[in-house]
PDB file of N, CA and C in Angstrom:
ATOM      1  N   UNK W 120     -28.181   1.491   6.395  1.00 55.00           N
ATOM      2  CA  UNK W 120     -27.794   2.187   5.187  1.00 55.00           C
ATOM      3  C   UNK W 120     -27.561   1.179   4.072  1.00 55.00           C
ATOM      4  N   UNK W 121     -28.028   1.246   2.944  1.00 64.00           N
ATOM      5  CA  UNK W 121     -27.906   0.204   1.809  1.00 64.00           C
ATOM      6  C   UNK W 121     -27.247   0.914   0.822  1.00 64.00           C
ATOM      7  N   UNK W 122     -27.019   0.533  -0.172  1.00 59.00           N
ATOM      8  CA  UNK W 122     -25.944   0.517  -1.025  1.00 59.00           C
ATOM      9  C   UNK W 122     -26.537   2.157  -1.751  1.00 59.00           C
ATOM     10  N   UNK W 123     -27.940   2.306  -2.460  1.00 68.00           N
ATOM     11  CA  UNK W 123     -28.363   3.557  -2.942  1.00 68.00           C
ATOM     12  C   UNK W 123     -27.960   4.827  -1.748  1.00 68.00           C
ATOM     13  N   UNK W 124     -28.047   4.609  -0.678  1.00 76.00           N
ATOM     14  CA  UNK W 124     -27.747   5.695  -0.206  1.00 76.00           C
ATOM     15  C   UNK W 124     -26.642   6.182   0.052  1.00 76.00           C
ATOM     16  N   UNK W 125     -25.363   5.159   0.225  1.00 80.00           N
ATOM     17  CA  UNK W 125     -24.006   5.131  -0.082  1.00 80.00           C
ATOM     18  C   UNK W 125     -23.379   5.782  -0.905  1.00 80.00           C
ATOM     19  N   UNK W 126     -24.204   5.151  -2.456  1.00 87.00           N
ATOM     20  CA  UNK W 126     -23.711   5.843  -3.272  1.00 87.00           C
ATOM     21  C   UNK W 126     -23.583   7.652  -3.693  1.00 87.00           C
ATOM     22  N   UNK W 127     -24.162   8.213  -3.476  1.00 89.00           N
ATOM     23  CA  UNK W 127     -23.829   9.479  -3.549  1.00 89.00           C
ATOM     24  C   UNK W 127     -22.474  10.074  -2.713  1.00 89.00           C
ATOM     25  N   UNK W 128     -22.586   9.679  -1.869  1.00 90.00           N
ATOM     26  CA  UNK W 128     -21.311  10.174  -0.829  1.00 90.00           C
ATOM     27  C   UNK W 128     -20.159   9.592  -1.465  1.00 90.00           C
ATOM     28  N   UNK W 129     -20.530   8.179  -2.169  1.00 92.00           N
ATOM     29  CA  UNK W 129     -18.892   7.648  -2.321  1.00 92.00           C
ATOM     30  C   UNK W 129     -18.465   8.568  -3.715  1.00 92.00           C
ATOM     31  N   UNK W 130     -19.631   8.351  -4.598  1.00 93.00           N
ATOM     32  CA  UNK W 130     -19.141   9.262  -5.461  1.00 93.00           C
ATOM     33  C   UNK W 130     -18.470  10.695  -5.770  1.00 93.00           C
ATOM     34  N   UNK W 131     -19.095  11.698  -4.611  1.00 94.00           N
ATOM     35  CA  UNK W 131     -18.811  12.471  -4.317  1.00 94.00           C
ATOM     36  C   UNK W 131     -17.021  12.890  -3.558  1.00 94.00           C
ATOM     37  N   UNK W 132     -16.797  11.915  -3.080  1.00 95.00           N
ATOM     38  CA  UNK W 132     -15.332  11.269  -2.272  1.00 95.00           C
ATOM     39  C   UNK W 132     -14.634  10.821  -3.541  1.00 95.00           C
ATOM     40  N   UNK W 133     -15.107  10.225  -4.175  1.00 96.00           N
ATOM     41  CA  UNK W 133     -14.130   9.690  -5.827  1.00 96.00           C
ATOM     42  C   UNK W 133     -13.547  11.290  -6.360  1.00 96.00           C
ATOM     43  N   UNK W 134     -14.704  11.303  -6.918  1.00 97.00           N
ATOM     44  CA  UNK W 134     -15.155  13.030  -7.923  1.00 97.00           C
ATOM     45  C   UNK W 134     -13.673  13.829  -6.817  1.00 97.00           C
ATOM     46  N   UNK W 135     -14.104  13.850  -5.699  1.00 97.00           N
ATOM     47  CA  UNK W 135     -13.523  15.069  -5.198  1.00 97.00           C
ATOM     48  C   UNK W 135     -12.004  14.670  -4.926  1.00 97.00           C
ATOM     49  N   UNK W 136     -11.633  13.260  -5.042  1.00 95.00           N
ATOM     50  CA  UNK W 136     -10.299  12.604  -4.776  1.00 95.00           C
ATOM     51  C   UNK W 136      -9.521  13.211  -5.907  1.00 95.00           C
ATOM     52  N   UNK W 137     -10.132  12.641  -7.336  1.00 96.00           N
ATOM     53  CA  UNK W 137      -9.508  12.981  -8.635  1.00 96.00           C
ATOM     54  C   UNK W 137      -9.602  14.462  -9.192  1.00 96.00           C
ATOM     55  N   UNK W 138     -10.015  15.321  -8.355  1.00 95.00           N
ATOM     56  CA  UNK W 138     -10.146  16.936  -8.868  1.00 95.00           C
ATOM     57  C   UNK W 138      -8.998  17.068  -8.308  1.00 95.00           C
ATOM     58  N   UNK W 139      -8.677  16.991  -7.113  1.00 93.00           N
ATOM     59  CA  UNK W 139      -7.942  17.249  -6.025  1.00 93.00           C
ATOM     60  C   UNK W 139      -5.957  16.608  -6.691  1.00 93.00           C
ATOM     61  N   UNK W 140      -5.965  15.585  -7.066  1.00 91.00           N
ATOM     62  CA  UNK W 140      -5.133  14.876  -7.606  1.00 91.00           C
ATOM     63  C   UNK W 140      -4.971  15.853  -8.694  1.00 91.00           C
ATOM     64  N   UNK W 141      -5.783  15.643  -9.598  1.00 92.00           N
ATOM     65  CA  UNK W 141      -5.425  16.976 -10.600  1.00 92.00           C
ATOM     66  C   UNK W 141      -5.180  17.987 -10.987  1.00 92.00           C
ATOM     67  N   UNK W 142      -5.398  18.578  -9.517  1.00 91.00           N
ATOM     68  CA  UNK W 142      -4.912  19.557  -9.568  1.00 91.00           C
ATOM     69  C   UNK W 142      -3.473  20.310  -8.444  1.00 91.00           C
ATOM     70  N   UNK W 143      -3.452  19.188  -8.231  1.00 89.00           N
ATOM     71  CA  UNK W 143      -1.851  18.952  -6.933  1.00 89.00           C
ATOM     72  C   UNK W 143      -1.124  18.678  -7.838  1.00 89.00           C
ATOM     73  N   UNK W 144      -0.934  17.723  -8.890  1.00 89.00           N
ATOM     74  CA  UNK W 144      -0.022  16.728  -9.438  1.00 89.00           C
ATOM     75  C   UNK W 144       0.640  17.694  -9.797  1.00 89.00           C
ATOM     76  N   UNK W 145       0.763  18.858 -11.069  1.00 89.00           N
ATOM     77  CA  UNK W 145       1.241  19.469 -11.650  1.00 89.00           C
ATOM     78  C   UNK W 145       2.512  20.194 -10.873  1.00 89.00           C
ATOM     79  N   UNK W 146       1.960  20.948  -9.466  1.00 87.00           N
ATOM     80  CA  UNK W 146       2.457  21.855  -8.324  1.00 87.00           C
ATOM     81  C   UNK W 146       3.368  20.627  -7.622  1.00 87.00           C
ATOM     82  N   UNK W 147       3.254  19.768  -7.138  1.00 87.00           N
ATOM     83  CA  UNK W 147       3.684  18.938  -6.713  1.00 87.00           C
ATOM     84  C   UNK W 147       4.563  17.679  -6.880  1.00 87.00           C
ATOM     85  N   UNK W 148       4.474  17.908  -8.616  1.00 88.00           N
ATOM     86  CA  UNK W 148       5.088  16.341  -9.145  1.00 88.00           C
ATOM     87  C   UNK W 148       7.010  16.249  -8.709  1.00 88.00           C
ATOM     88  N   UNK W 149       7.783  17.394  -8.594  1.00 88.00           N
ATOM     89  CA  UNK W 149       8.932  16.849  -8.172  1.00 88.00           C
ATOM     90  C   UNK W 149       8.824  16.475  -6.869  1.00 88.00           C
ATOM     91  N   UNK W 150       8.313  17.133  -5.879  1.00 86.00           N
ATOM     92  CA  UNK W 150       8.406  16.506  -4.667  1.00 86.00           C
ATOM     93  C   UNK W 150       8.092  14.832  -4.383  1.00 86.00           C
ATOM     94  N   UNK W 151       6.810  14.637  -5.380  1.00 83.00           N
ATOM     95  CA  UNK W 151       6.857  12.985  -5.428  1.00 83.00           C
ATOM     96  C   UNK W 151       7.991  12.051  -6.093  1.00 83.00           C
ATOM     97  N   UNK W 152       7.927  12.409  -7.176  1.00 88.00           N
ATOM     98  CA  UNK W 152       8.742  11.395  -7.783  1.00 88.00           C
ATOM     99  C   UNK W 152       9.969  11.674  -6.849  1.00 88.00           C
ATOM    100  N   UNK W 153      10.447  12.577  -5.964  1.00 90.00           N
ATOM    101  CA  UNK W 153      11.995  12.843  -5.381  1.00 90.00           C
ATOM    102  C   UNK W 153      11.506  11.743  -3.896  1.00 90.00           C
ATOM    103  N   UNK W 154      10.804  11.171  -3.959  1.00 88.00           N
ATOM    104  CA  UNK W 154      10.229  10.447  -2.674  1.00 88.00           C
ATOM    105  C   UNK W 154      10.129   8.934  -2.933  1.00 88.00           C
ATOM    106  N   UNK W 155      10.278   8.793  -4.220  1.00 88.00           N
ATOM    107  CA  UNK W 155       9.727   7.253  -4.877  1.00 88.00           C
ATOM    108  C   UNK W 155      11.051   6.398  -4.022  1.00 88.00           C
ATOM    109  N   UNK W 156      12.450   6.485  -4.322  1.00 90.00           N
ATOM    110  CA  UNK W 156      13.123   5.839  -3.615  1.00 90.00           C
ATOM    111  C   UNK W 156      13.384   5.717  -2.690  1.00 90.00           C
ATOM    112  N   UNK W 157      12.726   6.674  -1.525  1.00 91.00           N
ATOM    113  CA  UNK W 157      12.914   6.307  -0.152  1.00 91.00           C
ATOM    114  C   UNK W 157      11.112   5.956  -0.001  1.00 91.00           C
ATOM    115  N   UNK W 158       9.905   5.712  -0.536  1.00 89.00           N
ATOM    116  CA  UNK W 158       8.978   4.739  -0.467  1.00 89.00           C
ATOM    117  C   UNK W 158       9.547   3.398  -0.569  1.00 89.00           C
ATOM    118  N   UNK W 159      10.573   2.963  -1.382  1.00 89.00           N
ATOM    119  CA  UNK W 159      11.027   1.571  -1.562  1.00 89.00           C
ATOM    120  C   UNK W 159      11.738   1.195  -0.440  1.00 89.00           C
ATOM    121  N   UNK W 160      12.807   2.158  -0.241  1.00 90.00           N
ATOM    122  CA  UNK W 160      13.359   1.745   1.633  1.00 90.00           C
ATOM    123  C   UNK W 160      12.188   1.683   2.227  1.00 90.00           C
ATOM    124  N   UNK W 161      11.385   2.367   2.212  1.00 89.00           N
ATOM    125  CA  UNK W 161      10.519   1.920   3.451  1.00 89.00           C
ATOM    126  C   UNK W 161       9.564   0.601   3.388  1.00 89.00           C
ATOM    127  N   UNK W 162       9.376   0.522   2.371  1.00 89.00           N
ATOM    128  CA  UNK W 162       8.342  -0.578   1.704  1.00 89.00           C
ATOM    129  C   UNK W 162       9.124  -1.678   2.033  1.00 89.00           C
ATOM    130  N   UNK W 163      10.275  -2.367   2.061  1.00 86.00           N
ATOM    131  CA  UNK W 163      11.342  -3.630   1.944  1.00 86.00           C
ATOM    132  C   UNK W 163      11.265  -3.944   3.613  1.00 86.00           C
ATOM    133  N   UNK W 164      11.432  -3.341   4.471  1.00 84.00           N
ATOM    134  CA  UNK W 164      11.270  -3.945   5.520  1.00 84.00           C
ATOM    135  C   UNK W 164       9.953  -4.169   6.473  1.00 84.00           C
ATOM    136  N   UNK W 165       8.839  -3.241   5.448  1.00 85.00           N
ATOM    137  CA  UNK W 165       7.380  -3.506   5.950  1.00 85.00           C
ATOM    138  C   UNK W 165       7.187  -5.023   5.277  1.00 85.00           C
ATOM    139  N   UNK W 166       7.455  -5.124   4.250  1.00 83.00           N
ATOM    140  CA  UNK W 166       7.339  -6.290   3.393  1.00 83.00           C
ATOM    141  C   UNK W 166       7.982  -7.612   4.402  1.00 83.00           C
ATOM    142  N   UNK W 167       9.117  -7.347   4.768  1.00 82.00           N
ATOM    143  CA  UNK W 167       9.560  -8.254   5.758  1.00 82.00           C
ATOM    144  C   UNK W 167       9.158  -8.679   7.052  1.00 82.00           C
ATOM    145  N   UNK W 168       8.952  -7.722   7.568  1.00 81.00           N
ATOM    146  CA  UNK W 168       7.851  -7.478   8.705  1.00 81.00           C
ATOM    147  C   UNK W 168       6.734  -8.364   8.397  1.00 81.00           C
ATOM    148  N   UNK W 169       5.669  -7.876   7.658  1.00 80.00           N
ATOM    149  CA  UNK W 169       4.357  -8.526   7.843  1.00 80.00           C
ATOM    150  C   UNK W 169       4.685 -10.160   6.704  1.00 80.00           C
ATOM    151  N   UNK W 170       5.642 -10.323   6.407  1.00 76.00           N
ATOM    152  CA  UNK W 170       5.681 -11.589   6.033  1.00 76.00           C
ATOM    153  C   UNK W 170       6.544 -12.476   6.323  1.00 76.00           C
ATOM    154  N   UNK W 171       7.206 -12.399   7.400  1.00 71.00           N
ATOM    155  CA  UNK W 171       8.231 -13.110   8.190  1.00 71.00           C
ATOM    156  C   UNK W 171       7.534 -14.243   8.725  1.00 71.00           C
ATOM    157  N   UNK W 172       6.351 -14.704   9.059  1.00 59.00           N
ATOM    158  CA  UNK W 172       6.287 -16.218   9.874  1.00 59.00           C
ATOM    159  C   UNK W 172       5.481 -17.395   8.323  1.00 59.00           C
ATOM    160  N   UNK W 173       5.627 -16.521   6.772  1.00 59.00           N
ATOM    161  CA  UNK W 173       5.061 -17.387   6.005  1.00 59.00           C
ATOM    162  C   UNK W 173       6.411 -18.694   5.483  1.00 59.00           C
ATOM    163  N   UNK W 174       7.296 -18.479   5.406  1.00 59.00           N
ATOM    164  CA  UNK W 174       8.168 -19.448   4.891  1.00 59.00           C
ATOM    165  C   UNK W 174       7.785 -19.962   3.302  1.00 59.00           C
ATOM    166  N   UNK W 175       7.579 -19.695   2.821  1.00 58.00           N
ATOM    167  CA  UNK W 175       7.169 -20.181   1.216  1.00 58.00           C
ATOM    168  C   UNK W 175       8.046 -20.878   0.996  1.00 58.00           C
ATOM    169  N   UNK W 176       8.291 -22.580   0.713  1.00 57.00           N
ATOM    170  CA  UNK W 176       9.127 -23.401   0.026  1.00 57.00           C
ATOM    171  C   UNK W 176       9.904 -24.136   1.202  1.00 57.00           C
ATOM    172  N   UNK W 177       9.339 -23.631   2.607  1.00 58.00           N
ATOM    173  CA  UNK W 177      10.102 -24.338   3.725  1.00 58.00           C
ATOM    174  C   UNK W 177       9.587 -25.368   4.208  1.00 58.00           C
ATOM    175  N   UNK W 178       9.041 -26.457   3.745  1.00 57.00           N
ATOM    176  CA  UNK W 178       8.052 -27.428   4.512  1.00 57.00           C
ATOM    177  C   UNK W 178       8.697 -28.362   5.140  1.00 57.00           C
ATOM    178  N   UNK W 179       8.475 -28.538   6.165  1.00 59.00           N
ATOM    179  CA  UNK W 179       8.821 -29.578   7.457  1.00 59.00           C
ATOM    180  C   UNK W 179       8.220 -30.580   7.344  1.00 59.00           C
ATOM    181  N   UNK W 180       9.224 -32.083   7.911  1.00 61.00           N
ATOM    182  CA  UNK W 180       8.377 -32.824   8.281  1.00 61.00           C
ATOM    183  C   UNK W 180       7.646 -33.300   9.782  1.00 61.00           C
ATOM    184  N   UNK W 181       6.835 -34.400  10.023  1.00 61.00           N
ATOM    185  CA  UNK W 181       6.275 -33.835  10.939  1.00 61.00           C
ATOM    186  C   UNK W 181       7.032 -34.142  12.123  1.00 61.00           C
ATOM    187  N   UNK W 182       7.738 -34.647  12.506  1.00 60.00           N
ATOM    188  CA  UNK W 182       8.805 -34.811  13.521  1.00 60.00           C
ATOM    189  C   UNK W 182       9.700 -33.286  13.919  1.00 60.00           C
ATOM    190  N   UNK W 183       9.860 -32.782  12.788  1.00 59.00           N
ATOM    191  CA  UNK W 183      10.537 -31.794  13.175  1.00 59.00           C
ATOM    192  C   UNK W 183       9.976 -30.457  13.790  1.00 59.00           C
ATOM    193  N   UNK W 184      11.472 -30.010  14.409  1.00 61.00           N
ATOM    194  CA  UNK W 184      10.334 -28.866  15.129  1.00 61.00           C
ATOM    195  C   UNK W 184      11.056 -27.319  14.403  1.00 61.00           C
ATOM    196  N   UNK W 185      10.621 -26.030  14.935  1.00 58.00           N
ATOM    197  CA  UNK W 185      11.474 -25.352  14.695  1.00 58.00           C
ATOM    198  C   UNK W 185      12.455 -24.507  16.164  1.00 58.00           C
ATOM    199  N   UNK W 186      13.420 -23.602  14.848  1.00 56.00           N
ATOM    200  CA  UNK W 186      14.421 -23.550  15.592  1.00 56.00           C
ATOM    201  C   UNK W 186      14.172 -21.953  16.484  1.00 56.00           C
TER     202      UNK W 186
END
């Protein structure tokens, strides 16, 4: 499958994403925004999670080990 034949379907998946959005948002907008602050609880410890073994600003030397 190459990219011309792709394209119709993806477009079609866009097109039908943003009809769909547009026409939920209106019916739906308190329930989201009443959700935004518990997306952030949830977001803070995924954030921690998948970035816990980077250490940014912790550099060792080479003798040392960790703890």
């Amino acid at each position: 499958m190459n990219l011309c034949s792709r394209r119709p379907r993806l477009l079609a998946a866009v097109s039908t994403g943003i009809i769909a959005a547009y026409l939920f948002y209106p019916e739906h907008r308190q329930h989201l925004f009443g959700l935004i602050p518990y997306a952030f609880l949830f977001a803070c410890p995924l954030l921690h999670f998948f970035h816990r073994g980077h250490h940014h600003g912790q550099h060792r030397r080479s003798g040392e080990q960790r703890l």
